[in-house]
PDB file of C-alpha atoms in Angstrom:
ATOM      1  CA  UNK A   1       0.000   0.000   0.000  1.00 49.00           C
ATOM      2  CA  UNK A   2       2.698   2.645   0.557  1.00 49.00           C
ATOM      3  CA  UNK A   3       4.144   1.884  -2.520  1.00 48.00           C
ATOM      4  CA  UNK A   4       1.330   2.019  -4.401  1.00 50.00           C
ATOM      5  CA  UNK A   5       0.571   5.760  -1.930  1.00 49.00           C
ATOM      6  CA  UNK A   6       4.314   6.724  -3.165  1.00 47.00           C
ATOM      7  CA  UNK A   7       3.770   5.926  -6.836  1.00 47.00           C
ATOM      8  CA  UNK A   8       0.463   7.960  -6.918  1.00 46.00           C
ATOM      9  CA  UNK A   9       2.227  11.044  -4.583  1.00 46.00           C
ATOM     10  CA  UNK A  10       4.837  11.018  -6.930  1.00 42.00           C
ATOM     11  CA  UNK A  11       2.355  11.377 -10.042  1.00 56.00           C
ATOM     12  CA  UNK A  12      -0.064  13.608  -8.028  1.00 57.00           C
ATOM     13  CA  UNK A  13       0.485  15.647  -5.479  1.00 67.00           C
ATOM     14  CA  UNK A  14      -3.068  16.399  -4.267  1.00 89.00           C
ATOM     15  CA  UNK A  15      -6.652  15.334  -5.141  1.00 97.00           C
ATOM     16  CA  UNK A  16      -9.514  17.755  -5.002  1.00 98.00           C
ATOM     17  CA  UNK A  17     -12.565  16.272  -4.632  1.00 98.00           C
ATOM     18  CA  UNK A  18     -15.585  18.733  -5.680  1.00 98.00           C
ATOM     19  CA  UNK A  19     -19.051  19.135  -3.841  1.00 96.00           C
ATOM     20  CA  UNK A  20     -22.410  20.671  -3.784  1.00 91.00           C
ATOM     21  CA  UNK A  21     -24.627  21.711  -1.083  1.00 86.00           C
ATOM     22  CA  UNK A  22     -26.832  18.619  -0.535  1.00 88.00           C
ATOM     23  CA  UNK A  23     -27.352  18.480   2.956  1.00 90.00           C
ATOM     24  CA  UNK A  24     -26.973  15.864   5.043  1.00 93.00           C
ATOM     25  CA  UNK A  25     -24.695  14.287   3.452  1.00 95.00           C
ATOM     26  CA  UNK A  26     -21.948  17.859   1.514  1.00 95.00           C
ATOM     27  CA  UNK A  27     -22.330  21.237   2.558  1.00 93.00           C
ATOM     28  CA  UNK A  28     -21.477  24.639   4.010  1.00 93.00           C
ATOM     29  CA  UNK A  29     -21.755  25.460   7.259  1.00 90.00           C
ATOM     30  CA  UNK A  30     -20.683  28.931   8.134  1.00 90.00           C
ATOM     31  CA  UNK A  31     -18.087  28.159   5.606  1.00 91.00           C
ATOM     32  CA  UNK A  32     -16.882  24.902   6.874  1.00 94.00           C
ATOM     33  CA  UNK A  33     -17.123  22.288   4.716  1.00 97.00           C
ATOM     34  CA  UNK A  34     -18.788  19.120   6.507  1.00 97.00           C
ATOM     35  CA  UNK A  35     -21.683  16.247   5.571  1.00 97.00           C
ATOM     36  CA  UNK A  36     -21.892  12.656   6.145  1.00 97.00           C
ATOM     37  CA  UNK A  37     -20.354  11.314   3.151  1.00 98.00           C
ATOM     38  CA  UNK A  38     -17.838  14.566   2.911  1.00 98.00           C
ATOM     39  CA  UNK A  39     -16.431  13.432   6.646  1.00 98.00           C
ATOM     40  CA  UNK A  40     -16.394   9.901   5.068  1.00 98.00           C
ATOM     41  CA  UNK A  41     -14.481  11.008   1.655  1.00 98.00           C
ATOM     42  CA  UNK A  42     -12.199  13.416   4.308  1.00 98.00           C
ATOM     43  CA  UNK A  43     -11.299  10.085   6.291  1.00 98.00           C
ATOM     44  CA  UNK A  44     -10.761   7.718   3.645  1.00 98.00           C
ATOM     45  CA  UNK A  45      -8.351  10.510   1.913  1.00 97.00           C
ATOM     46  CA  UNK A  46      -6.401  10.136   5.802  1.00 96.00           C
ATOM     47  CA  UNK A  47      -6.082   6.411   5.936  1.00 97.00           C
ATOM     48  CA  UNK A  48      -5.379   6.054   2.369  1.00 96.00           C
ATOM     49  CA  UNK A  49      -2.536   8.817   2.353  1.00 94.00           C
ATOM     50  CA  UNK A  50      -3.498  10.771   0.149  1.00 96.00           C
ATOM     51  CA  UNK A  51      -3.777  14.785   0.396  1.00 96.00           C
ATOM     52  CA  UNK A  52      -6.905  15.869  -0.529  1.00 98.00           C
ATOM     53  CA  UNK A  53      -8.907  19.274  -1.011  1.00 97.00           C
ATOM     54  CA  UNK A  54     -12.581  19.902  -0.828  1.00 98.00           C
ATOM     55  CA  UNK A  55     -14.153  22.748  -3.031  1.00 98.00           C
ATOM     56  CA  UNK A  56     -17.808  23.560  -2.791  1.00 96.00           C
ATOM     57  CA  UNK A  57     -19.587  24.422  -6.376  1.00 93.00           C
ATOM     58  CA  UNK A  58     -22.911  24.483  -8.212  1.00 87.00           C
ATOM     59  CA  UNK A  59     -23.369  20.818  -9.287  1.00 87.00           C
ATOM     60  CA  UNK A  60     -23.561  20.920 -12.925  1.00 85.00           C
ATOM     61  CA  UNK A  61     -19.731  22.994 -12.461  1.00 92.00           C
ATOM     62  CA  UNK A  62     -18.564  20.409 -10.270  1.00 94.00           C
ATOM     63  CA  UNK A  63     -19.985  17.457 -12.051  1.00 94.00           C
ATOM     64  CA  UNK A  64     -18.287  18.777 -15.318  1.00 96.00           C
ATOM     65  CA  UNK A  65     -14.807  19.551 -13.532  1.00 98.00           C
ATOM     66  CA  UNK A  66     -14.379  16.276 -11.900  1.00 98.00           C
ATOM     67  CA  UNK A  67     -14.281  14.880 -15.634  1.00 98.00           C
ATOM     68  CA  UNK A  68     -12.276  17.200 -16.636  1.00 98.00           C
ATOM     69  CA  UNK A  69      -9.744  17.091 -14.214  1.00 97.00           C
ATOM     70  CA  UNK A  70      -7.291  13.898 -13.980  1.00 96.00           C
ATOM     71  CA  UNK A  71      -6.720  14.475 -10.229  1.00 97.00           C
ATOM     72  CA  UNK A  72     -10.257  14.754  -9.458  1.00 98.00           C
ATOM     73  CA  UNK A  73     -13.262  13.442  -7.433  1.00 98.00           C
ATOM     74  CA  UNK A  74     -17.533  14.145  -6.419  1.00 98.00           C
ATOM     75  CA  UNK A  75     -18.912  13.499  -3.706  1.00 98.00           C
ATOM     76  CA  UNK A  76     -22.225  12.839  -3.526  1.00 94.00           C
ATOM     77  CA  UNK A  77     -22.972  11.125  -6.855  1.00 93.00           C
ATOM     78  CA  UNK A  78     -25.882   9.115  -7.724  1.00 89.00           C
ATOM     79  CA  UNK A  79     -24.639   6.090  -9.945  1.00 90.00           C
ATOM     80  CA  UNK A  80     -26.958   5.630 -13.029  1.00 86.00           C
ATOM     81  CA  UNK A  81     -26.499   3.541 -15.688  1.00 85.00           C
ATOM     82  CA  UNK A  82     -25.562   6.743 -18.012  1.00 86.00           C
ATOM     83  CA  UNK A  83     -22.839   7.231 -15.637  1.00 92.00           C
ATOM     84  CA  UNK A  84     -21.215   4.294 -14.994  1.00 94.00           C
ATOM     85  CA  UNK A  85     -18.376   4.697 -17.660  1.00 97.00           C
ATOM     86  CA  UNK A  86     -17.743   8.487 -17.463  1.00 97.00           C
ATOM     87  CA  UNK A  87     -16.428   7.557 -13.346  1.00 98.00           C
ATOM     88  CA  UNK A  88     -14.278   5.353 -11.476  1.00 98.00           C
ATOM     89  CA  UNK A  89     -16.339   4.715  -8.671  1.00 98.00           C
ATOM     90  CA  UNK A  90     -15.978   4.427  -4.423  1.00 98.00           C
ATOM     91  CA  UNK A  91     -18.734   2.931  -2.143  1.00 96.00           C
ATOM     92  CA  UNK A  92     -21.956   2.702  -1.832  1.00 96.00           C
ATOM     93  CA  UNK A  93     -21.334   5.416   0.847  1.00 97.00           C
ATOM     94  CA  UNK A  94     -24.500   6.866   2.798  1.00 96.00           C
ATOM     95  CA  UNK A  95     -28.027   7.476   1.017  1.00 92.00           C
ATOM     96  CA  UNK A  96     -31.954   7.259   2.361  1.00 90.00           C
ATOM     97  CA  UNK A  97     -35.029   6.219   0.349  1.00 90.00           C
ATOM     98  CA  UNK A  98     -36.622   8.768  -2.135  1.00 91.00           C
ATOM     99  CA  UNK A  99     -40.789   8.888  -1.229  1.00 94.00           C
ATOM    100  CA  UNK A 100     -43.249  11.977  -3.088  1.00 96.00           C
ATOM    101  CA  UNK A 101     -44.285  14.109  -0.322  1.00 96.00           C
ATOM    102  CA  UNK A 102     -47.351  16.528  -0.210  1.00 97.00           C
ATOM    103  CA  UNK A 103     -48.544  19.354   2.112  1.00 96.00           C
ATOM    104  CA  UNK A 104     -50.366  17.906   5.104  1.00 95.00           C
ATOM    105  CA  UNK A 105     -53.222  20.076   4.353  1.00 95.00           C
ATOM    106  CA  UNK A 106     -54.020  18.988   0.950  1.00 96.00           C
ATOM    107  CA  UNK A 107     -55.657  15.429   2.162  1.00 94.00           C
ATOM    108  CA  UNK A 108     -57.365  15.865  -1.600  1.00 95.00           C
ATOM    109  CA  UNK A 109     -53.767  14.650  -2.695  1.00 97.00           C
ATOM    110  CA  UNK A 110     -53.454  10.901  -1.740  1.00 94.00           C
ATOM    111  CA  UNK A 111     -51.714   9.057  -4.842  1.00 96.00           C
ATOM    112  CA  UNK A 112     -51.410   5.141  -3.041  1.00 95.00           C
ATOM    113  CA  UNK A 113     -48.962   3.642  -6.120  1.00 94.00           C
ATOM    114  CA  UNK A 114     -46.801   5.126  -8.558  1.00 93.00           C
ATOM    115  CA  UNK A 115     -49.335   4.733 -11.446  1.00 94.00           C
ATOM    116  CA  UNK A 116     -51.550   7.357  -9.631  1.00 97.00           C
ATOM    117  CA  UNK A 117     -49.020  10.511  -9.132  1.00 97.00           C
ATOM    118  CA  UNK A 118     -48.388  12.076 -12.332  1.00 96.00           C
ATOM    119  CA  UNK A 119     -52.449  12.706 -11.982  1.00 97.00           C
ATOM    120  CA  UNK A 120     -50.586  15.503  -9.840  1.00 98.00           C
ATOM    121  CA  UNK A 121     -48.058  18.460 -10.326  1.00 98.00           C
ATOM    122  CA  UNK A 122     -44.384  17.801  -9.092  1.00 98.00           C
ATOM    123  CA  UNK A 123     -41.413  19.889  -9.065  1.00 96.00           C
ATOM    124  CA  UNK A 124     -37.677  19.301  -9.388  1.00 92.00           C
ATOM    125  CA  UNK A 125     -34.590  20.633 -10.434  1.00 86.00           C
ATOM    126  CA  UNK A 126     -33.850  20.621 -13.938  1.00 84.00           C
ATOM    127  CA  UNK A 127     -31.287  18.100 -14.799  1.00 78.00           C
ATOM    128  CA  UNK A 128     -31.835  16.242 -11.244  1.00 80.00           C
ATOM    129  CA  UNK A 129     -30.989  12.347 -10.871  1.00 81.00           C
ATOM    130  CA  UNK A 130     -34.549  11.994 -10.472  1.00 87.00           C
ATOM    131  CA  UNK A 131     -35.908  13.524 -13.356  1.00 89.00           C
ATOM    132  CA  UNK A 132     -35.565  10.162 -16.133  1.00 86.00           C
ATOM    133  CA  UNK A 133     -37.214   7.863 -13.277  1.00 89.00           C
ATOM    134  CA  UNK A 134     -40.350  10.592 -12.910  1.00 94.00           C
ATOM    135  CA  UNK A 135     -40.711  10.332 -16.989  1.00 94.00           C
ATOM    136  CA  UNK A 136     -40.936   6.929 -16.689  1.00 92.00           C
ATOM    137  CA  UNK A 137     -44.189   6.963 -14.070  1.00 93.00           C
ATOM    138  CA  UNK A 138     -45.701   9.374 -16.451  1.00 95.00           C
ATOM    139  CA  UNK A 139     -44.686  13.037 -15.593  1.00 96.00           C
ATOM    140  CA  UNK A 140     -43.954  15.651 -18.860  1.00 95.00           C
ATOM    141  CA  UNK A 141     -41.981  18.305 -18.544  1.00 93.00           C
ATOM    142  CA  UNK A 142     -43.775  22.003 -19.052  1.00 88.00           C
ATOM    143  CA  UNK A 143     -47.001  19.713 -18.102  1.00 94.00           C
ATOM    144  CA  UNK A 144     -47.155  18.278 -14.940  1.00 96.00           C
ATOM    145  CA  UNK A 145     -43.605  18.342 -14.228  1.00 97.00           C
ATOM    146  CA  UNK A 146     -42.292  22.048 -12.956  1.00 95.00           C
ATOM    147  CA  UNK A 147     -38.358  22.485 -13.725  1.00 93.00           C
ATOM    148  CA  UNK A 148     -36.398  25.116 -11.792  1.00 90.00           C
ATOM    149  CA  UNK A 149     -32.701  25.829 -11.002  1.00 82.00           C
ATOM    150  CA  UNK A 150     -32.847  25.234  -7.394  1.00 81.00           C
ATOM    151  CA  UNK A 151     -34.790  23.300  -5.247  1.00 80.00           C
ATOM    152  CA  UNK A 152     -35.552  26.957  -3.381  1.00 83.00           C
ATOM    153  CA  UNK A 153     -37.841  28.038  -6.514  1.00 90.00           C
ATOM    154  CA  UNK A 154     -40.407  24.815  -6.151  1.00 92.00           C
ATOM    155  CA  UNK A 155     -40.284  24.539  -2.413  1.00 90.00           C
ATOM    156  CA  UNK A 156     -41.430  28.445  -2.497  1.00 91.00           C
ATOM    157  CA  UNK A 157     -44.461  27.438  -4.516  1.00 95.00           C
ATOM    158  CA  UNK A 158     -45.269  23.779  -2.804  1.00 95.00           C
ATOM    159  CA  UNK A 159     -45.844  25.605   0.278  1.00 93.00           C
ATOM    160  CA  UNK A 160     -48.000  28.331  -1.321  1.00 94.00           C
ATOM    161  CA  UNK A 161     -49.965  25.515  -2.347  1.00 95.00           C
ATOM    162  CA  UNK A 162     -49.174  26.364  -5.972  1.00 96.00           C
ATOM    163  CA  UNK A 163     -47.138  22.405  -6.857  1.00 97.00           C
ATOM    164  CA  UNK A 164     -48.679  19.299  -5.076  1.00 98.00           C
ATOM    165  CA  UNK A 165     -46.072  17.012  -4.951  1.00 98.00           C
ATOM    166  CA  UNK A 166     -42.199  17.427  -4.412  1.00 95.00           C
ATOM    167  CA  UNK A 167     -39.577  14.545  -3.947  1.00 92.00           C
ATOM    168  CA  UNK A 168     -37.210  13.765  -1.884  1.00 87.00           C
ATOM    169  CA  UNK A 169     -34.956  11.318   0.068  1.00 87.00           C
ATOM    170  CA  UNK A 170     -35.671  11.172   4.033  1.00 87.00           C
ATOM    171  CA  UNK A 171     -32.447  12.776   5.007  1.00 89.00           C
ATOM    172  CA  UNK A 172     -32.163  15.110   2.310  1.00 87.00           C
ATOM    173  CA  UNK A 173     -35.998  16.535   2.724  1.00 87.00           C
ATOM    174  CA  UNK A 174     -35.555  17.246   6.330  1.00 84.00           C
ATOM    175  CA  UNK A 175     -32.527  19.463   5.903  1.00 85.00           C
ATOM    176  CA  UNK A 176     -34.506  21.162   3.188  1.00 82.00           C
ATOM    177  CA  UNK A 177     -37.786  21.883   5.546  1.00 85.00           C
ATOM    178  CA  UNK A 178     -35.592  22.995   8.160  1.00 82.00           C
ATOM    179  CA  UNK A 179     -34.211  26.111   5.570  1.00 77.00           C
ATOM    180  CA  UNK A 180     -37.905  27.161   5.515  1.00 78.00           C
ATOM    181  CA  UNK A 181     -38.049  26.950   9.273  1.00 80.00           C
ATOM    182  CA  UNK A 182     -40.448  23.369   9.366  1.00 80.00           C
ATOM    183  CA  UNK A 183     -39.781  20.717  11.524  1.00 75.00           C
ATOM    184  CA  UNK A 184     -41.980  18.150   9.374  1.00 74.00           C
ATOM    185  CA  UNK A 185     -45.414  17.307  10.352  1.00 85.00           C
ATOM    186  CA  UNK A 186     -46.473  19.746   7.214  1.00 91.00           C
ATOM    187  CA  UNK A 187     -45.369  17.504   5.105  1.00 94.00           C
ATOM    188  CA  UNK A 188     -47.129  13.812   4.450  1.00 95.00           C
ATOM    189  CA  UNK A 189     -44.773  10.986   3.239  1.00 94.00           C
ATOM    190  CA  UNK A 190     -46.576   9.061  -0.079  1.00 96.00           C
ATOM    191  CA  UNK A 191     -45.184   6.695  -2.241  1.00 95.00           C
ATOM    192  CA  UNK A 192     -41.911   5.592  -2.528  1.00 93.00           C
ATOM    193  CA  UNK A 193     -40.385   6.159  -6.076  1.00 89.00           C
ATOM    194  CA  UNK A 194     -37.834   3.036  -6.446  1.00 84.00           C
ATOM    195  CA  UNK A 195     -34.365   3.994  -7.263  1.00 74.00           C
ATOM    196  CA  UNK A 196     -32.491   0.850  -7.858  1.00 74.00           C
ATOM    197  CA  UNK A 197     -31.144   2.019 -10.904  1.00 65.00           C
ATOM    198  CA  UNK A 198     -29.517   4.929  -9.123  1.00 71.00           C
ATOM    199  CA  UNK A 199     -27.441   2.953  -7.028  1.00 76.00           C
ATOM    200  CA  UNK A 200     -27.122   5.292  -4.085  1.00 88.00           C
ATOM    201  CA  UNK A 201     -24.130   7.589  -2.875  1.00 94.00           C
ATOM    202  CA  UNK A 202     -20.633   6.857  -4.419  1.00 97.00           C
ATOM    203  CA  UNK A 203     -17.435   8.531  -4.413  1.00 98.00           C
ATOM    204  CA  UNK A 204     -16.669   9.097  -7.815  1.00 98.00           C
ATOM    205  CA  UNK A 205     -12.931  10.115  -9.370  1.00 98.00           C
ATOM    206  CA  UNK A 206     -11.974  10.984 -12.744  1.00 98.00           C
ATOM    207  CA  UNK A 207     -11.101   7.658 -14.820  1.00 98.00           C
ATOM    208  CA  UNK A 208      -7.445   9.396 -15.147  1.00 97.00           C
ATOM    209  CA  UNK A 209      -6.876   8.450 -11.120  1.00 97.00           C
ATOM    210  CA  UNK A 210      -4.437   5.116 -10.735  1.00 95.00           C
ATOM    211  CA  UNK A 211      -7.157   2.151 -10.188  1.00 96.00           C
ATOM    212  CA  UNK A 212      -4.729   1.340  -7.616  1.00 95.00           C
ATOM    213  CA  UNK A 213      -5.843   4.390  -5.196  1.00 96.00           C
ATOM    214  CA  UNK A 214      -9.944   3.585  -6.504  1.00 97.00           C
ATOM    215  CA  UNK A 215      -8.847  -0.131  -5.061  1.00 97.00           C
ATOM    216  CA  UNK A 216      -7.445   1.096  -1.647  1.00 97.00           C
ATOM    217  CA  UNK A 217     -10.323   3.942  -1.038  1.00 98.00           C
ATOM    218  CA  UNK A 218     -12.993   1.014  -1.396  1.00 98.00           C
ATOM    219  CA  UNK A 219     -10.712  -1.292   0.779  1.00 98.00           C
ATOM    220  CA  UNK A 220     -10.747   1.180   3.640  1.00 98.00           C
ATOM    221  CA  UNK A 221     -14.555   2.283   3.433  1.00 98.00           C
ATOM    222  CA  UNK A 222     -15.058  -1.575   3.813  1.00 98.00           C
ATOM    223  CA  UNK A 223     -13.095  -1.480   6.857  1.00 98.00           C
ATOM    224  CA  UNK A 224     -15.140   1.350   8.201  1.00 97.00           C
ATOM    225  CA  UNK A 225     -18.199  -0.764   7.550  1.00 97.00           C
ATOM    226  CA  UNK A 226     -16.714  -3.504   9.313  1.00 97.00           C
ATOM    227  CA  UNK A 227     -15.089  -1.339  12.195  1.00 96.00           C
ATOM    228  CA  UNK A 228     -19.075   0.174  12.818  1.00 95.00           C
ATOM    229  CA  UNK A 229     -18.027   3.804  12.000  1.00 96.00           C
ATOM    230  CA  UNK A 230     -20.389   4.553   9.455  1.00 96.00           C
ATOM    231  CA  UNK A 231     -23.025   4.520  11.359  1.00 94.00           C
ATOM    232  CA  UNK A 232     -20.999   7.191  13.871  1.00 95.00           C
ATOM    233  CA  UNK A 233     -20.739   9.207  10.507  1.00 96.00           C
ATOM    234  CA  UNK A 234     -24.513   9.563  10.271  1.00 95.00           C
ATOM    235  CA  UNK A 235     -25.316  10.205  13.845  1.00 93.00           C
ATOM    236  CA  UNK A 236     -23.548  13.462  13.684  1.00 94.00           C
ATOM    237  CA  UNK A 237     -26.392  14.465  11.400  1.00 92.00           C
ATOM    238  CA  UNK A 238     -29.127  12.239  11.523  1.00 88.00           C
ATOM    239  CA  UNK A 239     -31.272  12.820  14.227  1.00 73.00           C
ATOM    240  CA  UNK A 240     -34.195  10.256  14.777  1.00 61.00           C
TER     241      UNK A 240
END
């Protein structure tokens, strides 16, 4: 392993792994970068020897730069099937289940099975993970599917009663409701959309970084698993 850690030093001095605000799991907070899967990208950088740095940027900027750049990583990226060559790829690290939600108030709205929400309004952000698996259960863009540039935009409206459904994963959504000062219980949970194809939360370098390092980072995640500590990783955040 230090061998392999030498040759790669020696080819690059420093990795910079790029990030978006995505709460739990990346963010900003009062300008310190922190998350569940950023702590667990910071610590496998530590025990794999490798020096890395963390910069914070709109996702479609990072998403392009970590392709772009040989020395180069995201954290937290979905892994879909359109993906899967453009990445070498490190995990499954930390994700939650992805369920439509709808204002409490609006009992009117009460889809029981996927084949019954596009009846309904949604809104995302344009060019989310999300957005091919909502085409698939019927949603149409300029229709019944609202497209924005942040998540901000359609929240705005869905409380203002003006978009019935929004989407989320269960770790994710509560960090969102908190922004707009909710603790929850104005929002009902629906029906799960399944999101086996996304493959969760990975740890995803540039296909220029030695396979060697891609082997060791997933070697010592798996020891985190096995040593209990991702679990201490979520509890930071994750308050049941």
């Amino acid at each position: 392993m230090l061998l392999l850690c030498g040759q790669f030093a020696y080819a690059v001095q420093t990795l910079t792994i790029y990030t978006e605000q995505f709460p739990p799991y990346n963010f900003s907070n009062k300008g310190q970068l922190q998350g569940i899967n950023l702590d667990i990208t910071r610590t496998l950088c530590e025990r794999v020897k490798v020096e890395c740095q963390f910069e914070l940027l709109p996702w479609a900027r990072a998403y392009q730069l970590a392709q772009n750049n040989s020395a180069a990583g995201l954290v937290s990226t979905a892994r879909t099937v359109q993906r899967e060559t453009l990445f070498q790829w490190v995990g499954p690290l930390v994700s939650s289940r992805t369920f439509f939600y709808r204002l409490a108030t609006n009992k009117h709205i009460n889809p029981t099975d996927l084949n019954q929400v596009s009846a309904y309004s949604l809104g995302l952000v344009r060019g989310n993970v999300y957005e091919q698996l909502v085409y698939e259960v019927g949603f149409e863009a300029d229709k019944n599917l609202l497209q924005f540039s942040h998540h901000y935009e359609y929240m705005n409206l869905f409380f203002k009663n003006k978009i019935d459904l929004i989407l989320g994963s269960e770790y994710v959504l509560d960090y969102q409701l908190q922004q707009f000062g909710h603790g929850g219980k104005e929002v009902v949970k629906l029906v799960e959309l399944p999101v086996e194809k996304l493959g969760g939360n990975y740890l995803a370098f540039n296909k220029a970084v030695p396979k060697e390092i891609i082997a060791q980072f997933n070697v010592q995640l798996q020891r985190l698993r096995e040593e209990g500590e991702i679990d201490s990783f979520k509890n930071l955040y994750i308050h049941n």
